[in-house]
CSV table of N, CA and C in Angstrom, one decimal:
chain,number,residue,atom,x,y,z
A,1,UNK,N,-4.2,-3.1,24.8
A,1,UNK,CA,-3.6,-3.4,23.5
A,1,UNK,C,-3.0,-4.8,23.5
A,2,UNK,N,-2.4,-5.2,24.6
A,2,UNK,CA,-1.8,-6.5,24.6
A,2,UNK,C,-2.9,-7.6,24.4
A,3,UNK,N,-4.1,-7.4,24.9
A,3,UNK,CA,-5.2,-8.4,24.7
A,3,UNK,C,-5.6,-8.4,23.3
A,4,UNK,N,-5.7,-7.3,22.6
A,4,UNK,CA,-6.0,-7.2,21.2
A,4,UNK,C,-5.0,-7.9,20.4
A,5,UNK,N,-3.7,-7.7,20.7
A,5,UNK,CA,-2.6,-8.3,20.0
A,5,UNK,C,-2.7,-9.8,20.1
A,6,UNK,N,-3.0,-10.3,21.3
A,6,UNK,CA,-3.1,-11.8,21.5
A,6,UNK,C,-4.2,-12.3,20.7
A,7,UNK,N,-5.4,-11.7,20.7
A,7,UNK,CA,-6.5,-12.1,19.9
A,7,UNK,C,-6.2,-12.1,18.4
A,8,UNK,N,-5.6,-11.1,17.9
A,8,UNK,CA,-5.3,-11.0,16.5
A,8,UNK,C,-4.3,-12.1,16.1
A,9,UNK,N,-3.4,-12.4,16.9
A,9,UNK,CA,-2.4,-13.4,16.5
A,9,UNK,C,-2.8,-14.9,16.7
A,10,UNK,N,-3.9,-15.1,17.4
A,10,UNK,CA,-4.4,-16.5,17.5
A,10,UNK,C,-5.4,-16.8,16.3
A,11,UNK,N,-5.8,-15.8,15.6
A,11,UNK,CA,-6.7,-15.9,14.5
A,11,UNK,C,-5.9,-16.1,13.2
A,12,UNK,N,-6.4,-16.9,12.3
A,12,UNK,CA,-5.7,-17.1,11.0
A,12,UNK,C,-6.7,-17.0,9.9
A,13,UNK,N,-7.0,-15.9,9.4
A,13,UNK,CA,-7.9,-15.7,8.3
A,13,UNK,C,-7.5,-14.5,7.5
A,14,UNK,N,-7.6,-14.6,6.2
A,14,UNK,CA,-7.1,-13.5,5.3
A,14,UNK,C,-8.0,-12.2,5.5
A,15,UNK,N,-9.1,-12.3,6.1
A,15,UNK,CA,-10.0,-11.1,6.2
A,15,UNK,C,-10.0,-10.5,7.6
A,16,UNK,N,-9.0,-11.0,8.4
A,16,UNK,CA,-8.8,-10.4,9.8
A,16,UNK,C,-7.4,-10.0,9.9
A,17,UNK,N,-7.2,-8.8,10.4
A,17,UNK,CA,-5.8,-8.2,10.4
A,17,UNK,C,-4.9,-9.0,11.3
A,18,UNK,N,-3.7,-9.2,10.8
A,18,UNK,CA,-2.7,-9.9,11.6
A,18,UNK,C,-1.7,-8.9,12.0
A,19,UNK,N,-1.5,-8.8,13.3
A,19,UNK,CA,-0.5,-7.8,13.9
A,19,UNK,C,0.9,-8.4,13.9
A,20,UNK,N,1.8,-7.6,13.5
A,20,UNK,CA,3.2,-8.1,13.5
A,20,UNK,C,3.8,-7.9,14.9
A,21,UNK,N,3.6,-6.8,15.6
A,21,UNK,CA,4.1,-6.6,17.0
A,21,UNK,C,3.4,-5.3,17.5
A,22,UNK,N,3.6,-5.0,18.7
A,22,UNK,CA,3.1,-3.8,19.3
A,22,UNK,C,4.1,-3.3,20.3
A,23,UNK,N,4.1,-2.0,20.6
A,23,UNK,CA,4.9,-1.4,21.6
A,23,UNK,C,4.3,-0.1,22.0
A,24,UNK,N,4.8,0.5,23.1
A,24,UNK,CA,4.2,1.8,23.6
A,24,UNK,C,5.3,2.7,24.1
A,25,UNK,N,5.0,4.0,24.1
A,25,UNK,CA,5.8,4.9,24.8
A,25,UNK,C,5.0,5.5,26.0
A,26,UNK,N,5.4,6.6,26.5
A,26,UNK,CA,4.7,7.2,27.7
A,26,UNK,C,3.4,7.7,27.3
A,27,UNK,N,3.1,7.9,26.1
A,27,UNK,CA,1.8,8.5,25.7
A,27,UNK,C,0.9,7.7,24.8
A,28,UNK,N,1.5,6.9,23.9
A,28,UNK,CA,0.7,6.1,22.9
A,28,UNK,C,1.1,4.6,22.9
A,29,UNK,N,0.1,3.9,22.4
A,29,UNK,CA,0.4,2.5,22.1
A,29,UNK,C,0.4,2.4,20.5
A,30,UNK,N,1.3,1.5,20.0
A,30,UNK,CA,1.5,1.4,18.6
A,30,UNK,C,1.3,-0.1,18.2
A,31,UNK,N,0.6,-0.3,17.1
A,31,UNK,CA,0.4,-1.6,16.6
A,31,UNK,C,1.0,-1.7,15.2
A,32,UNK,N,1.9,-2.5,14.9
A,32,UNK,CA,2.6,-2.6,13.6
A,32,UNK,C,1.9,-3.7,12.8
A,33,UNK,N,1.5,-3.4,11.6
A,33,UNK,CA,0.8,-4.3,10.7
A,33,UNK,C,1.4,-4.1,9.3
A,34,UNK,N,0.9,-4.8,8.4
A,34,UNK,CA,1.2,-4.6,7.0
A,34,UNK,C,0.5,-3.2,6.6
A,35,UNK,N,1.0,-2.6,5.6
A,35,UNK,CA,0.5,-1.3,5.1
A,35,UNK,C,-0.8,-1.6,4.4
A,36,UNK,N,-1.9,-0.9,4.7
A,36,UNK,CA,-3.2,-1.0,4.1
A,36,UNK,C,-3.9,0.3,4.0
A,37,UNK,N,-4.9,0.3,3.2
A,37,UNK,CA,-5.7,1.5,2.9
A,37,UNK,C,-7.0,1.4,3.7
A,38,UNK,N,-7.4,2.5,4.4
A,38,UNK,CA,-8.7,2.6,5.0
A,38,UNK,C,-9.8,2.5,4.0
A,39,UNK,N,-10.7,1.5,4.2
A,39,UNK,CA,-11.8,1.3,3.2
A,39,UNK,C,-12.7,2.6,3.1
A,40,UNK,N,-12.9,3.2,4.3
A,40,UNK,CA,-13.7,4.4,4.3
A,40,UNK,C,-13.1,5.5,3.4
A,41,UNK,N,-11.7,5.6,3.3
A,41,UNK,CA,-11.1,6.6,2.5
A,41,UNK,C,-11.3,6.3,1.0
A,42,UNK,N,-11.3,5.0,0.7
A,42,UNK,CA,-11.6,4.6,-0.7
A,42,UNK,C,-13.0,5.0,-1.1
A,43,UNK,N,-14.0,4.8,-0.2
A,43,UNK,CA,-15.3,5.1,-0.5
A,43,UNK,C,-15.5,6.6,-0.7
A,44,UNK,N,-14.9,7.4,0.2
A,44,UNK,CA,-15.0,8.8,0.1
A,44,UNK,C,-14.3,9.4,-1.2
A,45,UNK,N,-13.3,8.8,-1.6
A,45,UNK,CA,-12.6,9.3,-2.8
A,45,UNK,C,-13.1,8.8,-4.1
A,46,UNK,N,-13.8,7.7,-4.1
A,46,UNK,CA,-14.4,7.1,-5.3
A,46,UNK,C,-15.7,7.8,-5.7
A,47,UNK,N,-15.8,8.0,-7.0
A,47,UNK,CA,-17.0,8.6,-7.5
A,47,UNK,C,-18.2,7.7,-7.3
A,48,UNK,N,-17.9,6.4,-7.6
A,48,UNK,CA,-19.0,5.4,-7.5
A,48,UNK,C,-18.3,4.0,-7.5
A,49,UNK,N,-19.0,3.1,-6.8
A,49,UNK,CA,-18.5,1.7,-7.0
A,49,UNK,C,-19.7,0.9,-7.6
A,50,UNK,N,-19.3,-0.1,-8.3
A,50,UNK,CA,-20.3,-0.9,-9.0
A,50,UNK,C,-21.1,-1.8,-8.1
A,51,UNK,N,-22.2,-2.3,-8.5
A,51,UNK,CA,-22.9,-3.2,-7.7
A,51,UNK,C,-22.1,-4.5,-7.4
A,52,UNK,N,-21.3,-4.9,-8.4
A,52,UNK,CA,-20.5,-6.1,-8.3
A,52,UNK,C,-19.4,-5.9,-7.3
A,53,UNK,N,-18.8,-4.7,-7.3
A,53,UNK,CA,-17.7,-4.3,-6.3
A,53,UNK,C,-18.3,-4.3,-4.9
A,54,UNK,N,-19.5,-3.8,-4.7
A,54,UNK,CA,-20.2,-3.7,-3.4
A,54,UNK,C,-20.4,-5.2,-2.9
A,55,UNK,N,-20.9,-6.0,-3.8
A,55,UNK,CA,-21.2,-7.4,-3.4
A,55,UNK,C,-19.9,-8.1,-3.0
A,56,UNK,N,-18.8,-7.9,-3.7
A,56,UNK,CA,-17.5,-8.4,-3.4
A,56,UNK,C,-17.0,-8.0,-2.0
A,57,UNK,N,-17.1,-6.7,-1.7
A,57,UNK,CA,-16.7,-6.2,-0.4
A,57,UNK,C,-17.6,-6.7,0.7
A,58,UNK,N,-18.9,-6.8,0.5
A,58,UNK,CA,-19.8,-7.2,1.5
A,58,UNK,C,-19.6,-8.7,1.8
A,59,UNK,N,-19.3,-9.5,0.7
A,59,UNK,CA,-19.1,-10.9,0.9
A,59,UNK,C,-17.9,-11.2,1.8
A,60,UNK,N,-16.8,-10.4,1.5
A,60,UNK,CA,-15.6,-10.6,2.3
A,60,UNK,C,-15.8,-10.1,3.8
A,61,UNK,N,-16.6,-9.1,4.0
A,61,UNK,CA,-17.0,-8.7,5.3
A,61,UNK,C,-17.7,-9.8,6.1
A,62,UNK,N,-18.7,-10.4,5.4
A,62,UNK,CA,-19.4,-11.5,6.0
A,62,UNK,C,-18.5,-12.7,6.3
A,63,UNK,N,-17.6,-13.0,5.4
A,63,UNK,CA,-16.6,-14.1,5.7
A,63,UNK,C,-15.8,-13.8,6.9
A,64,UNK,N,-15.4,-12.6,7.1
A,64,UNK,CA,-14.5,-12.2,8.3
A,64,UNK,C,-15.4,-12.4,9.5
A,65,UNK,N,-16.6,-11.9,9.5
A,65,UNK,CA,-17.4,-11.9,10.7
A,65,UNK,C,-17.8,-13.4,11.0
A,66,UNK,N,-18.1,-14.2,10.0
A,66,UNK,CA,-18.4,-15.6,10.2
A,66,UNK,C,-17.2,-16.3,10.8
A,67,UNK,N,-16.0,-16.0,10.4
A,67,UNK,CA,-14.8,-16.7,10.9
A,67,UNK,C,-14.7,-16.3,12.4
A,68,UNK,N,-14.8,-15.0,12.7
A,68,UNK,CA,-14.7,-14.6,14.1
A,68,UNK,C,-15.7,-15.3,15.0
A,69,UNK,N,-16.9,-15.4,14.5
A,69,UNK,CA,-18.0,-16.1,15.3
A,69,UNK,C,-17.7,-17.6,15.5
A,70,UNK,N,-17.1,-18.2,14.5
A,70,UNK,CA,-16.7,-19.6,14.6
A,70,UNK,C,-15.6,-19.8,15.6
A,71,UNK,N,-14.9,-18.8,16.0
A,71,UNK,CA,-13.8,-18.8,17.0
A,71,UNK,C,-14.3,-18.2,18.3
A,72,UNK,N,-15.6,-18.0,18.4
A,72,UNK,CA,-16.2,-17.4,19.6
A,72,UNK,C,-15.6,-16.0,19.9
A,73,UNK,N,-15.4,-15.2,18.9
A,73,UNK,CA,-15.0,-13.9,19.0
A,73,UNK,C,-16.1,-13.0,18.5
A,74,UNK,N,-16.6,-12.1,19.3
A,74,UNK,CA,-17.7,-11.2,18.9
A,74,UNK,C,-17.1,-9.9,18.6
A,75,UNK,N,-17.3,-9.4,17.4
A,75,UNK,CA,-16.8,-8.0,17.0
A,75,UNK,C,-18.0,-7.1,17.1
A,76,UNK,N,-18.0,-6.2,18.0
A,76,UNK,CA,-19.1,-5.3,18.2
A,76,UNK,C,-19.0,-3.9,17.6
A,77,UNK,N,-18.0,-3.7,16.8
A,77,UNK,CA,-17.7,-2.4,16.3
A,77,UNK,C,-17.3,-2.4,14.8
A,78,UNK,N,-18.0,-3.1,14.0
A,78,UNK,CA,-17.6,-3.4,12.6
A,78,UNK,C,-18.0,-2.2,11.7
A,79,UNK,N,-17.9,-1.0,12.1
A,79,UNK,CA,-18.3,0.1,11.2
A,79,UNK,C,-17.2,0.3,10.1
A,80,UNK,N,-17.5,1.2,9.2
A,80,UNK,CA,-16.7,1.4,8.0
A,80,UNK,C,-15.2,1.7,8.3
A,81,UNK,N,-15.0,2.4,9.4
A,81,UNK,CA,-13.6,2.8,9.7
A,81,UNK,C,-12.8,1.7,10.3
A,82,UNK,N,-13.4,0.5,10.6
A,82,UNK,CA,-12.6,-0.6,11.1
A,82,UNK,C,-12.4,-1.6,10.0
A,83,UNK,N,-12.5,-1.2,8.8
A,83,UNK,CA,-12.2,-2.1,7.6
A,83,UNK,C,-11.1,-1.5,6.8
A,84,UNK,N,-10.2,-2.3,6.4
A,84,UNK,CA,-9.0,-1.9,5.6
A,84,UNK,C,-9.1,-2.7,4.3
A,85,UNK,N,-8.3,-2.2,3.3
A,85,UNK,CA,-8.0,-3.0,2.1
A,85,UNK,C,-6.6,-3.3,2.0
A,86,UNK,N,-6.3,-4.6,1.8
A,86,UNK,CA,-4.9,-5.1,1.7
A,86,UNK,C,-4.3,-4.7,0.3
A,87,UNK,N,-3.1,-5.1,0.0
A,87,UNK,CA,-2.4,-4.7,-1.2
A,87,UNK,C,-3.1,-5.3,-2.4
A,88,UNK,N,-3.9,-6.4,-2.3
A,88,UNK,CA,-4.6,-7.0,-3.4
A,88,UNK,C,-6.1,-6.5,-3.5
A,89,UNK,N,-6.5,-5.6,-2.6
A,89,UNK,CA,-7.8,-5.1,-2.7
A,89,UNK,C,-8.9,-5.9,-1.9
A,90,UNK,N,-8.4,-6.7,-1.0
A,90,UNK,CA,-9.3,-7.5,-0.2
A,90,UNK,C,-9.6,-6.9,1.2
A,91,UNK,N,-10.8,-7.1,1.7
A,91,UNK,CA,-11.2,-6.5,2.9
A,91,UNK,C,-10.5,-7.2,4.1
A,92,UNK,N,-10.1,-6.3,5.1
A,92,UNK,CA,-9.5,-6.8,6.3
A,92,UNK,C,-10.1,-6.1,7.5
A,93,UNK,N,-10.6,-6.8,8.4
A,93,UNK,CA,-11.2,-6.3,9.6
A,93,UNK,C,-10.1,-6.1,10.7
A,94,UNK,N,-10.2,-4.9,11.4
A,94,UNK,CA,-9.3,-4.7,12.5
A,94,UNK,C,-10.0,-4.1,13.7
A,95,UNK,N,-9.3,-3.7,14.7
A,95,UNK,CA,-9.9,-3.2,15.9
A,95,UNK,C,-10.6,-4.3,16.7
A,96,UNK,N,-9.9,-5.2,17.2
A,96,UNK,CA,-10.5,-6.3,17.9
A,96,UNK,C,-10.4,-6.1,19.4
A,97,UNK,N,-10.3,-4.9,19.8
A,97,UNK,CA,-10.1,-4.6,21.2
A,97,UNK,C,-11.4,-4.8,22.0
């Protein structure tokens, strides 16, 4: 977790999650971030999204991955459950472990 925290905090992009701090107890590790919505939950609860909404989300996903690649960070697990929506409805990638 400490390595993931260090990676997250050296990056500066609105589409990549910024960790505030982390801590652990005897059983779990905790990562504190801003409050966000799981993108997968939005898709499961929505009846339908428009083609323009899909383009918007995909464009932001591409921007996040392009940014990571420009910093020599390879994200190998960018499935739907590793994407969040911030308070303004923008995509945010997490799980950089």
